[in-house]
């Protein structure tokens, strides 16, 4: 029980984040009870529904059922998607607007409302969230360059690559014919298609780089292309193990298997 | 060329959605009073998603080719569009006249909201946000097109899967992305990152517009203010990465984002309409909403049931009518069926 309650609290704190928009929502719900403006049926709908969802969320019994059998504990915060947070706040603010008689004060209220939203929330438009785009796919340009180099070389033939973790998320978004030894799920959950792919992952991510082990484990999973970072210490010695230099980009070097 | 094709695709999507909406309204006489063109666009879009879910799930389990699903779905849509255009000529012409009259009237109250909406769409189409979850969702679409199969190959690696990815197979939103990509001959990653933001942000704000229209009937100024405040609340919704506003304005091309930002609000709209009408007839739309939600994400299967269930319980108490709870329960049948299949697959390890 204690664990469930802790989880309910932590999910709430995760969703609430750094702003006060959720509290603005609760205040708006209270105002719905007090305000005379607005149609009764609609106000009752917002109130009863929101209270119902909050009860389902906070009640340990329903929380346990939903967490364990429905959506999972890690994403219990998604229950807040059921709450009409932005709708209730906008509705109440507009009701206040319509209650004000003077046009000048109506204008002041709109400014106050927007400032209040700005203070309680956080703007979406940060440099950290959006970058300039260099291609229509909206993938790192270097991923496209690497894939195009490999596709040109393979000329429609078999391609299976092993790449650094920084590239695993993007290769197959660009081209579904390029196979990977392991994907993002390996870094995230440790899942691999075969034990050999797991060995290759460990070799690629070992702080001690071993060109022989890398070449051997790549061949075990039938990789015919290896991509290494420019900073890799084995970018020259890998050529001694049946992988020859093919091409390079700004941050990566591409090798292909010499024996086919 | 890609820009032109993308614009054409957006226009096609909204056109097909509108015609499907006209069809749905025509088969349900109670909705004939719904002259609103945007309502039909929203209803039609969700109807198309529901239809895709019904058609795709059995074909995925039967391990049919993706192309078979594509041509079957496209064929169904084509039939509906052709039938609807011929059968509902007057309704369509009436909508166009009504739209024309509306545009001529002074609707400057909506201009601030429209400017912010266009800004939000511009940022997401002109700039890029890289999300690692696309390694599965978008790669599933590229894998589907490459292999002509559905959920038989690992999207992360391209290798043949040993078991069904039960967590995802009941919500084939990436397969819908693949179908849209095949139709338009645009790469699925481009469709996801450039076209879908335009479509789904518009769809989300259509839902919000319909809310403001319902809440402030015949008060255009209040409708405009309400919609404007909604755009600002979304724009300042980054107080955590988990809000529906964050999903709307940063990663809307993913199924779970569409669920949070478009489908759940649409189901809520249907719930509110049903509530206002004392659940006399609008409640049937909840079934379509439930199916569309389950297409987007496995979360949608459960969350839509919780939403409709909560509304049903509240409605039954408020109106003192147990039939309301029964009707809402009936609407949740798709959710119950899919949840049962999900649990069965999970337990059997298929």
Coordinates of C-alpha atoms in Angstrom, one line a residue:
Chain A
X1 CA 0.0 0.0 0.0
X2 CA 2.8 2.4 1.0
X3 CA 4.6 1.6 -2.3
X4 CA 1.5 2.3 -4.3
X5 CA 0.9 5.7 -2.6
X6 CA 4.5 6.6 -3.2
X7 CA 4.1 5.8 -6.8
X8 CA 1.0 7.8 -7.0
X9 CA 2.8 10.8 -5.5
X10 CA 5.9 10.4 -7.7
X11 CA 3.8 10.1 -10.9
X12 CA 1.9 13.3 -9.9
X13 CA 5.2 15.2 -9.3
X14 CA 6.6 14.0 -12.6
X15 CA 3.5 15.2 -14.5
X16 CA 3.2 18.5 -12.5
X17 CA 6.8 19.3 -13.3
X18 CA 8.1 22.8 -12.6
X19 CA 5.0 24.8 -13.3
X20 CA 1.7 25.6 -11.5
X21 CA -0.6 24.9 -14.4
X22 CA -2.1 21.9 -12.5
X23 CA -2.9 24.1 -9.5
X24 CA -4.5 26.6 -11.9
X25 CA -6.6 23.8 -13.2
X26 CA -7.7 22.9 -9.6
X27 CA -8.5 26.6 -8.9
X28 CA -10.5 26.7 -12.1
X29 CA -12.5 23.7 -11.0
X30 CA -13.3 25.5 -7.7
X31 CA -14.3 28.6 -9.7
X32 CA -16.7 26.5 -11.7
X33 CA -18.7 25.8 -8.6
X34 CA -18.8 29.5 -7.5
X35 CA -19.4 31.2 -10.8
X36 CA -22.9 31.9 -12.0
X37 CA -21.9 32.3 -15.6
X38 CA -21.9 29.2 -17.8
X39 CA -24.4 26.5 -18.4
X40 CA -25.1 24.3 -15.4
X41 CA -25.0 21.0 -17.3
X42 CA -21.6 21.8 -18.8
X43 CA -20.1 22.9 -15.6
X44 CA -21.4 19.8 -13.8
X45 CA -19.9 17.7 -16.5
X46 CA -16.4 19.1 -16.1
X47 CA -16.6 19.0 -12.4
X48 CA -18.0 15.4 -12.0
X49 CA -15.7 14.0 -14.6
X50 CA -12.6 15.7 -13.3
X51 CA -13.3 14.7 -9.7
X52 CA -14.0 11.1 -10.9
X53 CA -10.7 10.8 -12.7
X54 CA -8.8 12.3 -9.8
X55 CA -10.4 9.8 -7.4
X56 CA -9.6 6.9 -9.8
X57 CA -6.0 8.2 -10.0
X58 CA -5.5 8.7 -6.3
X59 CA -7.3 5.7 -4.9
X60 CA -4.7 3.0 -4.1
X61 CA -7.0 0.2 -5.1
X62 CA -7.8 1.5 -8.6
X63 CA -4.3 2.7 -9.0
X64 CA -2.9 -0.7 -8.3
X65 CA -5.2 -2.3 -10.8
X66 CA -4.4 0.2 -13.5
X67 CA -0.6 0.1 -12.8
X68 CA -0.3 -3.7 -12.6
X69 CA -2.8 -4.9 -15.2
X70 CA -3.5 -2.0 -17.5
X71 CA -0.9 0.7 -18.4
X72 CA 2.1 -0.1 -16.2
X73 CA 3.8 1.6 -13.3
X74 CA 6.4 3.5 -15.3
X75 CA 3.8 5.4 -17.2
X76 CA 1.0 5.8 -14.6
X77 CA 1.4 9.6 -15.1
X78 CA -0.5 9.1 -18.4
X79 CA -3.7 9.0 -16.4
X80 CA -3.4 12.8 -16.4
X81 CA -4.0 12.8 -20.1
X82 CA -7.6 12.1 -19.2
X83 CA -8.0 15.3 -17.3
X84 CA -9.3 18.3 -19.4
X85 CA -6.7 20.6 -17.9
X86 CA -6.2 23.2 -20.7
X87 CA -9.9 23.1 -21.5
X88 CA -11.2 23.8 -18.0
X89 CA -8.7 26.7 -17.5
X90 CA -9.5 28.2 -20.9
X91 CA -13.2 27.8 -20.2
X92 CA -13.1 29.5 -16.8
X93 CA -10.9 32.3 -18.0
X94 CA -13.3 33.0 -20.9
X95 CA -16.3 32.9 -18.5
X96 CA -14.5 35.5 -16.3
X97 CA -14.0 37.5 -19.5
X98 CA -17.6 37.4 -20.4
X99 CA -18.6 38.4 -16.9
X100 CA -16.6 41.7 -17.2
X101 CA -18.8 44.5 -18.5
X102 CA -16.3 47.2 -19.6
X103 CA -14.4 46.6 -22.8
X104 CA -11.2 48.1 -21.4
X105 CA -11.3 45.8 -18.4
X106 CA -12.0 42.8 -20.7
X107 CA -8.8 43.7 -22.6
X108 CA -6.8 43.9 -19.3
X109 CA -8.2 40.5 -18.3
X110 CA -6.9 38.9 -21.5
X111 CA -3.4 40.3 -20.9
X112 CA -3.5 39.2 -17.2
X113 CA -4.7 35.7 -18.3
X114 CA -1.9 35.3 -20.9
X115 CA 0.7 36.5 -18.4
X116 CA -0.7 34.1 -15.7
X117 CA -0.4 31.2 -18.2
X118 CA 3.1 32.3 -19.0
X119 CA 4.2 32.5 -15.4
X120 CA 2.5 29.2 -14.4
X121 CA 3.7 27.3 -17.5
X122 CA 6.9 27.0 -19.4
X123 CA 7.4 27.9 -23.1
X124 CA 7.7 25.1 -25.6
X125 CA 10.2 27.0 -27.7
X126 CA 13.6 26.3 -26.4
X127 CA 16.9 25.9 -28.3
X128 CA 17.3 22.6 -26.6
X129 CA 14.1 21.2 -28.2
X130 CA 14.4 22.3 -31.8
X131 CA 17.3 22.4 -34.1
X132 CA 17.8 23.7 -37.6
X133 CA 16.9 21.1 -40.1
X134 CA 19.3 20.2 -42.9
X135 CA 17.1 17.6 -44.7
X136 CA 13.5 16.7 -45.3
X137 CA 13.8 13.6 -43.2
X138 CA 14.7 15.6 -40.1
X139 CA 17.5 13.2 -39.2
X140 CA 21.1 14.1 -38.4
X141 CA 22.6 14.8 -41.8
X142 CA 25.6 12.5 -41.1
X143 CA 23.3 9.5 -40.8
X144 CA 22.0 10.1 -44.3
X145 CA 25.6 10.5 -45.6
X146 CA 26.7 7.2 -43.9
X147 CA 23.7 5.3 -45.3
X148 CA 24.1 6.7 -48.8
X149 CA 27.8 5.7 -48.8
X150 CA 26.9 2.2 -47.7
X151 CA 24.0 1.8 -50.1
X152 CA 26.1 3.0 -53.0
X153 CA 28.8 0.5 -52.1
X154 CA 26.4 -2.4 -51.7
X155 CA 24.6 -1.7 -55.0
X156 CA 21.4 -3.3 -53.8
X157 CA 23.1 -6.2 -52.1
X158 CA 23.0 -7.4 -48.5
X159 CA 23.8 -4.7 -45.8
X160 CA 24.2 -5.4 -42.1
X161 CA 26.0 -2.7 -40.1
X162 CA 27.3 -2.3 -36.6
X163 CA 27.3 1.3 -35.6
X164 CA 28.0 3.4 -32.4
X165 CA 25.0 3.9 -30.1
X166 CA 24.7 7.5 -31.2
X167 CA 23.5 6.3 -34.7
X168 CA 21.4 3.2 -33.9
X169 CA 18.1 5.2 -33.5
X170 CA 18.4 6.8 -37.0
X171 CA 19.8 4.4 -39.6
X172 CA 16.6 2.3 -40.1
X173 CA 14.4 5.4 -40.1
X174 CA 16.2 6.4 -43.3
X175 CA 16.4 3.1 -45.0
X176 CA 14.5 -0.1 -43.9
X177 CA 16.8 -2.4 -46.1
X178 CA 19.8 -1.7 -43.9
X179 CA 20.0 -4.3 -41.1
X180 CA 21.7 -3.5 -37.8
X181 CA 23.5 -5.9 -35.5
X182 CA 21.6 -4.3 -32.6
X183 CA 19.3 -1.4 -32.1
X184 CA 18.3 1.2 -29.6
X185 CA 16.5 -1.5 -27.5
X186 CA 19.8 -3.0 -26.7
X187 CA 21.1 0.2 -25.1
X188 CA 17.8 0.8 -23.4
X189 CA 16.6 -2.6 -22.2
X190 CA 19.5 -5.0 -23.0
X191 CA 17.4 -6.8 -25.6
X192 CA 19.3 -8.5 -28.5
X193 CA 18.2 -10.8 -31.4
X194 CA 20.9 -13.3 -30.6
X195 CA 23.6 -13.9 -27.9
X196 CA 26.2 -13.1 -30.6
X197 CA 24.7 -9.7 -31.1
X198 CA 25.0 -9.2 -27.3
X199 CA 28.7 -10.0 -27.4
X200 CA 29.2 -7.6 -30.3
X201 CA 27.4 -4.8 -28.3
X202 CA 29.7 -5.4 -25.4
X203 CA 32.7 -5.3 -27.6
X204 CA 31.6 -2.1 -29.3
X205 CA 30.9 -0.4 -26.0
X206 CA 33.9 -1.6 -24.1
X207 CA 36.2 1.2 -23.0
X208 CA 39.1 -1.0 -24.1
X209 CA 38.8 -1.2 -27.9
X210 CA 39.9 -4.5 -29.4
X211 CA 40.0 -4.7 -33.2
X212 CA 40.3 -8.4 -33.3
X213 CA 37.3 -9.0 -31.0
X214 CA 35.3 -6.4 -33.0
X215 CA 36.0 -8.0 -36.3
X216 CA 35.4 -11.5 -35.0
X217 CA 32.1 -10.7 -33.3
X218 CA 31.0 -8.6 -36.4
X219 CA 31.5 -11.7 -38.6
X220 CA 29.6 -13.9 -36.2
X221 CA 26.5 -11.8 -36.7
X222 CA 27.2 -11.4 -40.4
X223 CA 27.9 -7.7 -40.3
X224 CA 29.6 -6.6 -43.5
X225 CA 30.0 -2.9 -42.5
X226 CA 31.4 -1.3 -39.4
X227 CA 31.1 2.3 -38.5
X228 CA 33.5 3.8 -35.9
X229 CA 33.9 7.2 -34.4
X230 CA 36.8 9.2 -35.7
X231 CA 38.1 9.2 -32.1
X232 CA 38.3 5.4 -32.0
X233 CA 41.8 4.1 -31.3
X234 CA 41.3 1.1 -33.6
X235 CA 40.3 2.8 -36.8
X236 CA 43.6 1.9 -38.3
X237 CA 44.2 -1.5 -36.9
X238 CA 40.7 -2.8 -37.8
X239 CA 42.0 -3.1 -41.4
X240 CA 44.3 -5.9 -40.3
X241 CA 41.2 -8.0 -39.5
X242 CA 39.4 -8.2 -42.9
X243 CA 37.7 -4.9 -42.7
X244 CA 38.9 -2.3 -45.1
X245 CA 38.4 1.5 -45.1
X246 CA 35.5 2.6 -47.3
X247 CA 34.8 6.2 -46.6
X248 CA 34.3 8.7 -43.8
X249 CA 32.1 11.6 -42.7
X250 CA 32.8 14.4 -40.3
X251 CA 32.7 12.3 -37.2
X252 CA 32.7 8.7 -38.4
X253 CA 34.7 6.2 -40.4
X254 CA 33.1 3.4 -42.4
X255 CA 34.7 0.0 -43.0
X256 CA 33.5 -2.9 -45.1
X257 CA 34.3 -6.5 -45.0
X258 CA 36.9 -7.5 -47.5
X259 CA 36.0 -11.3 -47.6
X260 CA 32.4 -11.8 -48.9
Chain B
X1 CA 8.8 18.4 -55.5
X2 CA 8.5 16.9 -52.0
X3 CA 7.0 20.2 -50.7
X4 CA 4.3 20.0 -53.4
X5 CA 3.6 16.4 -52.8
X6 CA 3.4 17.1 -49.0
X7 CA 0.9 19.9 -49.6
X8 CA -1.2 17.7 -51.9
X9 CA -1.1 14.9 -49.3
X10 CA -2.4 17.2 -46.5
X11 CA -5.2 18.4 -48.8
X12 CA -6.1 14.8 -49.7
X13 CA -6.2 13.8 -46.1
X14 CA -8.6 16.6 -45.1
X15 CA -10.7 16.1 -48.2
X16 CA -11.1 12.3 -47.6
X17 CA -11.8 13.0 -43.9
X18 CA -14.5 15.5 -44.8
X19 CA -16.2 13.3 -47.3
X20 CA -16.1 10.4 -44.8
X21 CA -17.5 12.7 -42.2
X22 CA -20.3 13.6 -44.6
X23 CA -21.0 9.9 -45.1
X24 CA -21.0 9.2 -41.3
X25 CA -23.4 12.1 -40.7
X26 CA -25.7 11.0 -43.5
X27 CA -26.1 7.5 -42.1
X28 CA -27.0 8.8 -38.7
X29 CA -30.1 11.0 -39.1
X30 CA -29.7 12.5 -35.6
X31 CA -26.6 14.3 -36.8
X32 CA -28.2 16.1 -39.7
X33 CA -28.3 19.2 -37.7
X34 CA -24.5 19.2 -37.6
X35 CA -23.8 21.5 -40.5
X36 CA -20.4 22.4 -39.3
X37 CA -17.8 21.4 -41.9
X38 CA -15.0 21.2 -39.4
X39 CA -17.0 18.7 -37.3
X40 CA -17.4 16.5 -40.3
X41 CA -13.6 16.7 -41.0
X42 CA -12.9 15.7 -37.4
X43 CA -15.5 12.9 -37.4
X44 CA -14.4 11.6 -40.8
X45 CA -10.8 11.5 -39.8
X46 CA -11.5 9.6 -36.6
X47 CA -13.9 7.3 -38.6
X48 CA -11.1 6.5 -41.0
X49 CA -8.8 5.7 -38.1
X50 CA -11.4 3.4 -36.6
X51 CA -12.0 1.7 -40.0
X52 CA -8.2 1.2 -40.4
X53 CA -8.1 -0.4 -36.9
X54 CA -10.9 -2.8 -37.7
X55 CA -9.4 -3.9 -41.0
X56 CA -5.8 -4.1 -40.0
X57 CA -5.9 -6.1 -36.8
X58 CA -7.2 -9.4 -38.3
X59 CA -4.9 -9.0 -41.3
X60 CA -1.9 -8.5 -38.9
X61 CA -2.8 -11.6 -37.0
X62 CA -3.3 -13.6 -40.2
X63 CA 0.2 -12.3 -41.3
X64 CA -1.1 -11.0 -44.6
X65 CA 1.0 -8.8 -46.8
X66 CA 1.0 -5.1 -46.1
X67 CA 0.0 -4.4 -49.7
X68 CA -3.2 -6.4 -49.3
X69 CA -4.1 -4.3 -46.3
X70 CA -3.2 -1.1 -48.2
X71 CA -5.3 -1.9 -51.2
X72 CA -8.2 -3.2 -49.1
X73 CA -8.3 0.0 -47.0
X74 CA -7.7 2.3 -50.0
X75 CA -10.5 0.5 -51.8
X76 CA -12.9 0.9 -48.9
X77 CA -12.1 4.6 -48.6
X78 CA -12.5 5.1 -52.3
X79 CA -16.0 3.4 -52.2
X80 CA -17.0 5.6 -49.3
X81 CA -15.7 8.7 -51.0
X82 CA -17.4 8.0 -54.3
X83 CA -20.7 6.9 -52.7
X84 CA -20.7 9.9 -50.4
X85 CA -20.0 12.5 -53.1
X86 CA -22.8 11.2 -55.3
X87 CA -25.3 10.6 -52.5
X88 CA -24.7 13.8 -50.5
X89 CA -24.1 16.4 -53.3
X90 CA -26.6 18.8 -51.7
X91 CA -25.1 18.5 -48.3
X92 CA -21.6 19.1 -49.6
X93 CA -22.7 22.1 -51.7
X94 CA -24.5 23.5 -48.6
X95 CA -21.3 23.1 -46.6
X96 CA -19.3 25.0 -49.2
X97 CA -21.9 27.8 -49.3
X98 CA -22.0 27.9 -45.5
X99 CA -18.2 28.0 -45.3
X100 CA -18.2 30.8 -47.9
X101 CA -20.7 32.8 -45.9
X102 CA -18.8 32.3 -42.7
X103 CA -15.5 33.4 -44.2
X104 CA -17.2 36.6 -45.5
X105 CA -18.7 37.4 -42.1
X106 CA -16.4 39.2 -39.6
X107 CA -14.6 36.4 -37.9
X108 CA -11.6 38.5 -36.8
X109 CA -12.1 37.1 -33.3
X110 CA -10.4 33.9 -34.4
X111 CA -7.4 35.6 -36.0
X112 CA -5.1 35.7 -32.9
X113 CA -5.7 31.9 -32.3
X114 CA -5.1 31.2 -36.0
X115 CA -1.8 33.1 -36.0
X116 CA -0.6 31.1 -33.0
X117 CA -1.7 27.8 -34.5
X118 CA 0.1 28.6 -37.7
X119 CA 3.2 29.5 -35.7
X120 CA 3.1 26.2 -33.9
X121 CA 2.7 24.3 -37.1
X122 CA 5.5 26.3 -38.7
X123 CA 8.0 25.6 -35.9
X124 CA 7.4 21.9 -36.0
X125 CA 7.6 21.7 -39.8
X126 CA 10.5 24.1 -40.3
X127 CA 12.7 22.9 -37.4
X128 CA 13.5 19.4 -36.2
X129 CA 13.1 17.7 -32.9
X130 CA 14.9 14.4 -32.7
X131 CA 13.2 11.8 -30.6
X132 CA 14.7 8.4 -29.9
X133 CA 11.3 6.7 -29.8
X134 CA 11.2 7.1 -33.6
X135 CA 13.8 4.3 -33.7
X136 CA 10.7 2.0 -33.2
X137 CA 7.7 3.9 -34.5
X138 CA 9.0 5.4 -37.7
X139 CA 11.4 2.5 -38.3
X140 CA 8.3 0.2 -38.1
X141 CA 6.8 2.1 -41.0
X142 CA 10.0 1.8 -43.1
X143 CA 10.3 -1.9 -42.2
X144 CA 6.7 -2.5 -43.2
X145 CA 7.3 -0.9 -46.6
X146 CA 10.6 -2.6 -47.1
X147 CA 9.5 -6.1 -46.2
X148 CA 5.8 -5.9 -47.2
X149 CA 4.9 -7.5 -43.9
X150 CA 3.5 -6.2 -40.6
X151 CA 5.2 -6.7 -37.3
X152 CA 7.1 -9.8 -38.5
X153 CA 10.5 -8.1 -38.6
X154 CA 12.3 -6.3 -35.8
X155 CA 12.1 -2.6 -36.5
X156 CA 15.3 -2.0 -34.6
X157 CA 17.5 -4.4 -36.5
X158 CA 15.6 -5.6 -39.6
X159 CA 15.8 -9.3 -38.5
X160 CA 12.9 -11.7 -38.5
X161 CA 11.0 -11.7 -35.2
X162 CA 10.5 -14.9 -33.2
X163 CA 7.4 -13.7 -31.4
X164 CA 4.7 -11.2 -31.9
X165 CA 5.5 -7.8 -30.3
X166 CA 2.3 -8.1 -28.4
X167 CA 2.7 -4.7 -26.8
X168 CA 2.5 -3.0 -30.2
X169 CA 0.6 -5.2 -32.6
X170 CA -2.8 -4.2 -31.4
X171 CA -2.0 -0.5 -32.1
X172 CA -0.7 -0.4 -35.6
X173 CA -0.4 3.3 -36.0
X174 CA 3.0 3.0 -37.7
X175 CA 1.3 0.7 -40.3
X176 CA -1.1 3.6 -41.0
X177 CA 2.0 5.8 -41.5
X178 CA 3.3 3.3 -44.0
X179 CA 0.0 3.2 -45.8
X180 CA -0.1 7.0 -46.1
X181 CA 3.5 7.0 -47.3
X182 CA 2.7 4.4 -49.9
X183 CA -0.3 6.4 -51.1
X184 CA 1.7 9.6 -51.4
X185 CA 5.0 8.2 -52.6
X186 CA 6.7 10.2 -49.9
X187 CA 9.2 8.6 -47.6
X188 CA 7.6 7.6 -44.3
X189 CA 10.1 9.6 -42.2
X190 CA 9.3 12.7 -44.2
X191 CA 5.5 12.0 -43.8
X192 CA 6.0 11.5 -40.0
X193 CA 8.2 14.5 -39.4
X194 CA 6.7 17.0 -41.8
X195 CA 3.2 16.1 -43.0
X196 CA 1.8 14.6 -39.8
X197 CA 2.5 17.6 -37.6
X198 CA 0.4 19.8 -40.0
X199 CA -2.4 17.3 -40.0
X200 CA -2.6 16.4 -36.4
X201 CA -2.0 19.9 -35.0
X202 CA -4.9 21.1 -37.2
X203 CA -7.0 18.2 -36.1
X204 CA -6.3 18.9 -32.4
X205 CA -7.3 22.5 -32.8
X206 CA -10.4 21.6 -34.8
X207 CA -11.5 19.6 -31.7
X208 CA -10.7 22.6 -29.4
X209 CA -12.6 24.9 -31.8
X210 CA -15.6 22.6 -31.6
X211 CA -15.4 22.7 -27.8
X212 CA -15.3 26.5 -27.7
X213 CA -18.2 26.6 -30.2
X214 CA -20.2 24.3 -27.9
X215 CA -19.3 26.0 -24.7
X216 CA -20.0 29.5 -26.0
X217 CA -22.8 29.0 -28.4
X218 CA -23.6 32.0 -30.6
X219 CA -20.9 34.1 -28.9
X220 CA -18.1 34.4 -31.5
X221 CA -16.0 36.7 -29.4
X222 CA -15.9 34.3 -26.5
X223 CA -15.2 31.4 -28.9
X224 CA -12.2 33.2 -30.3
X225 CA -10.9 34.1 -26.8
X226 CA -11.3 30.5 -25.6
X227 CA -9.5 29.1 -28.6
X228 CA -6.7 31.7 -28.2
X229 CA -6.3 30.8 -24.6
X230 CA -6.1 27.1 -25.5
X231 CA -3.3 27.9 -28.0
X232 CA -1.4 29.8 -25.3
X233 CA -1.9 27.0 -22.7
X234 CA -0.5 24.5 -25.2
X235 CA 2.4 26.8 -26.0
X236 CA 3.3 27.1 -22.3
X237 CA 2.6 23.5 -21.6
X238 CA 6.2 22.4 -21.4
X239 CA 6.2 22.5 -17.5
X240 CA 6.9 18.8 -17.8
X241 CA 7.8 16.5 -20.7
X242 CA 4.8 14.4 -19.9
X243 CA 1.9 16.8 -20.7
X244 CA -0.4 16.4 -23.7
X245 CA 0.7 19.9 -24.9
X246 CA 4.3 18.7 -25.0
X247 CA 3.3 15.7 -27.1
X248 CA 1.2 17.9 -29.3
X249 CA 3.8 20.5 -30.1
X250 CA 7.0 18.4 -30.1
X251 CA 6.4 14.9 -31.2
X252 CA 2.8 14.7 -32.6
X253 CA 3.8 12.2 -35.3
X254 CA 3.9 9.4 -32.8
X255 CA 0.8 7.3 -32.0
X256 CA 0.8 8.0 -28.3
X257 CA 1.1 11.8 -29.0
X258 CA -1.9 11.6 -31.3
X259 CA -3.8 9.8 -28.6
X260 CA -3.0 12.4 -26.0
X261 CA -3.5 15.5 -28.1
X262 CA -6.2 14.6 -30.6
X263 CA -8.1 11.4 -29.9
X264 CA -8.7 11.7 -26.1
X265 CA -9.9 15.3 -26.5
X266 CA -12.2 14.1 -29.4
X267 CA -13.6 11.3 -27.3
X268 CA -14.1 13.9 -24.5
X269 CA -16.0 16.1 -27.0
X270 CA -18.2 13.1 -27.9
X271 CA -18.7 12.5 -24.2
X272 CA -19.7 16.1 -23.6
X273 CA -22.2 16.0 -26.5
X274 CA -23.6 12.8 -25.2
X275 CA -23.9 14.3 -21.7
X276 CA -25.7 17.4 -23.0
X277 CA -28.2 15.2 -24.9
X278 CA -28.6 12.9 -21.9
X279 CA -26.9 10.1 -23.8
X280 CA -29.8 9.7 -26.2
X281 CA -27.9 9.1 -29.5
X282 CA -24.5 10.8 -29.7
X283 CA -23.0 8.0 -27.5
X284 CA -22.6 5.7 -30.5
X285 CA -19.7 8.0 -31.6
X286 CA -17.8 6.8 -28.5
X287 CA -17.3 3.4 -30.2
X288 CA -15.5 5.1 -33.1
X289 CA -13.4 7.1 -30.7
X290 CA -12.5 4.0 -28.7
X291 CA -11.3 2.2 -31.9
X292 CA -9.3 5.3 -33.0
X293 CA -7.7 5.5 -29.6
X294 CA -6.7 1.8 -29.7
X295 CA -5.1 2.3 -33.2
X296 CA -2.8 5.0 -31.8
X297 CA -1.4 3.3 -28.8
X298 CA -2.0 0.4 -26.4
X299 CA -2.6 3.1 -23.8
X300 CA -5.5 4.2 -25.9
X301 CA -7.2 0.8 -25.3
X302 CA -7.3 1.4 -21.6
X303 CA -7.5 5.2 -21.3
X304 CA -10.5 5.5 -23.6
X305 CA -12.3 2.8 -21.5
X306 CA -11.5 4.7 -18.3
X307 CA -12.7 8.0 -19.7
X308 CA -15.9 6.6 -21.1
X309 CA -16.5 4.5 -18.0
X310 CA -16.0 7.5 -15.7
X311 CA -18.4 9.6 -17.8
X312 CA -20.9 6.7 -17.8
X313 CA -20.8 6.4 -14.0
X314 CA -21.1 10.2 -13.6
X315 CA -23.9 10.3 -16.1
X316 CA -25.8 7.4 -14.6
X317 CA -25.7 9.2 -11.2
X318 CA -26.4 12.7 -12.5
X319 CA -29.4 11.7 -14.7
X320 CA -30.4 8.8 -12.4
X321 CA -30.5 6.5 -15.4
X322 CA -28.7 3.2 -15.3
X323 CA -29.1 2.9 -19.1
X324 CA -26.4 5.6 -19.5
X325 CA -23.9 3.3 -17.8
X326 CA -25.0 0.4 -20.0
X327 CA -24.6 2.5 -23.2
X328 CA -21.2 3.6 -22.2
X329 CA -20.3 0.0 -21.4
X330 CA -21.4 -1.0 -24.9
X331 CA -19.1 1.7 -26.3
X332 CA -16.2 0.2 -24.4
X333 CA -16.6 -3.2 -26.1
X334 CA -13.8 -2.7 -28.6
X335 CA -11.5 -1.8 -25.6
X336 CA -12.6 -4.9 -23.7
X337 CA -12.0 -7.1 -26.7
X338 CA -8.6 -5.7 -27.4
X339 CA -7.6 -5.8 -23.8
X340 CA -8.6 -9.5 -23.6
X341 CA -6.6 -10.3 -26.7
X342 CA -3.6 -8.3 -25.3
X343 CA -3.7 -10.3 -22.0
X344 CA -4.1 -13.6 -23.9
X345 CA -1.1 -12.9 -26.1
X346 CA 1.0 -11.8 -23.2
X347 CA 0.2 -14.8 -21.0
X348 CA 0.5 -17.3 -23.8
X349 CA 3.8 -15.7 -25.0
X350 CA 2.7 -15.8 -28.6

